[in-house]
XYZ file of C-alpha atoms in Angstrom:
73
model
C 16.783 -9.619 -15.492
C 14.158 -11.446 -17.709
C 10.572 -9.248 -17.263
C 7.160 -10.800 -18.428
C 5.300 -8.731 -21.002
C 2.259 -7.191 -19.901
C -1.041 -7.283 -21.754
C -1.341 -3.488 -22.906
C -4.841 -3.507 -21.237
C -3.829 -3.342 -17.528
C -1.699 0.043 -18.632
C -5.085 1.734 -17.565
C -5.263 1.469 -14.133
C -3.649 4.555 -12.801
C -1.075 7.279 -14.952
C 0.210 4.997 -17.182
C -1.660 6.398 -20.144
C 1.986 7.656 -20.886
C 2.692 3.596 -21.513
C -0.145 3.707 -23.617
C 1.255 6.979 -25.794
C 4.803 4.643 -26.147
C 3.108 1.512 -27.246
C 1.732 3.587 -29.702
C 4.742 5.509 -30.531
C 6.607 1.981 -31.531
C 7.740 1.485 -27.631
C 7.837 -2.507 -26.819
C 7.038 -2.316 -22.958
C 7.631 -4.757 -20.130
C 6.229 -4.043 -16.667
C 7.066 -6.234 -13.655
C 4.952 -5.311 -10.427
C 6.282 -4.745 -7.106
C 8.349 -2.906 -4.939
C 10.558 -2.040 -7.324
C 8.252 -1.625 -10.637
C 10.347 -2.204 -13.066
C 9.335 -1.083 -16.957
C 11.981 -2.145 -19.740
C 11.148 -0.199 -23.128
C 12.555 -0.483 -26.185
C 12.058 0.140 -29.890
C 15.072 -0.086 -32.658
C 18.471 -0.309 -31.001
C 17.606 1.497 -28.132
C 16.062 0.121 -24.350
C 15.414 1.571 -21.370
C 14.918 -0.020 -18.012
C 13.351 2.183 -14.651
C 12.634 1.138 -11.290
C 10.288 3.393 -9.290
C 8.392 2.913 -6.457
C 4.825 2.782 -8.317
C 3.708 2.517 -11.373
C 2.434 5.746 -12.374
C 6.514 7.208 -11.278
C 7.841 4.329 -13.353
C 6.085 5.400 -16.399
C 6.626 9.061 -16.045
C 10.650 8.511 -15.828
C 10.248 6.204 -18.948
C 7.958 8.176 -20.935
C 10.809 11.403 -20.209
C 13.558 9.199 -21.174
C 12.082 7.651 -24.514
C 11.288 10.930 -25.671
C 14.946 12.227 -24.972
C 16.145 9.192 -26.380
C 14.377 9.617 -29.763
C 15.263 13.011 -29.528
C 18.803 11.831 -30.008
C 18.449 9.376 -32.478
């Protein structure tokens, strides 16, 4: 599944201020709207792909997962 990138500036709208702390961590983030959202993150050899129901759960579930996964690495 091909995402588009999303402009970091529409990361404000509601809870995803956890994006914002991955983008600046290193995180390359691609958000597609709907019902799924679907973010795909990655940085080095690791990515990550979540579907929630809205945004804000999306990026919670990916914000836990990139920090376990840097954890690890």
């Amino acid at each position: 599944m091909d995402l588009p990138a999303t402009d970091s500036s529409t990361y404000g709208e509601r809870g995803s201020f956890l994006l914002e702390l991955l983008r600046f961590a290193g995180w390359r983030l691609q958000i597609r709207r709907g019902n799924p959202t679907t973010i795909r993150a990655t940085r080095g050899g690791v990515s990550l792909e979540v579907a929630e129901t809205s945004l804000p759960r999306a990026a919670g579930v990916v914000f836990a997962r990139a920090m376990r996964a840097t954890r690890a690495g």
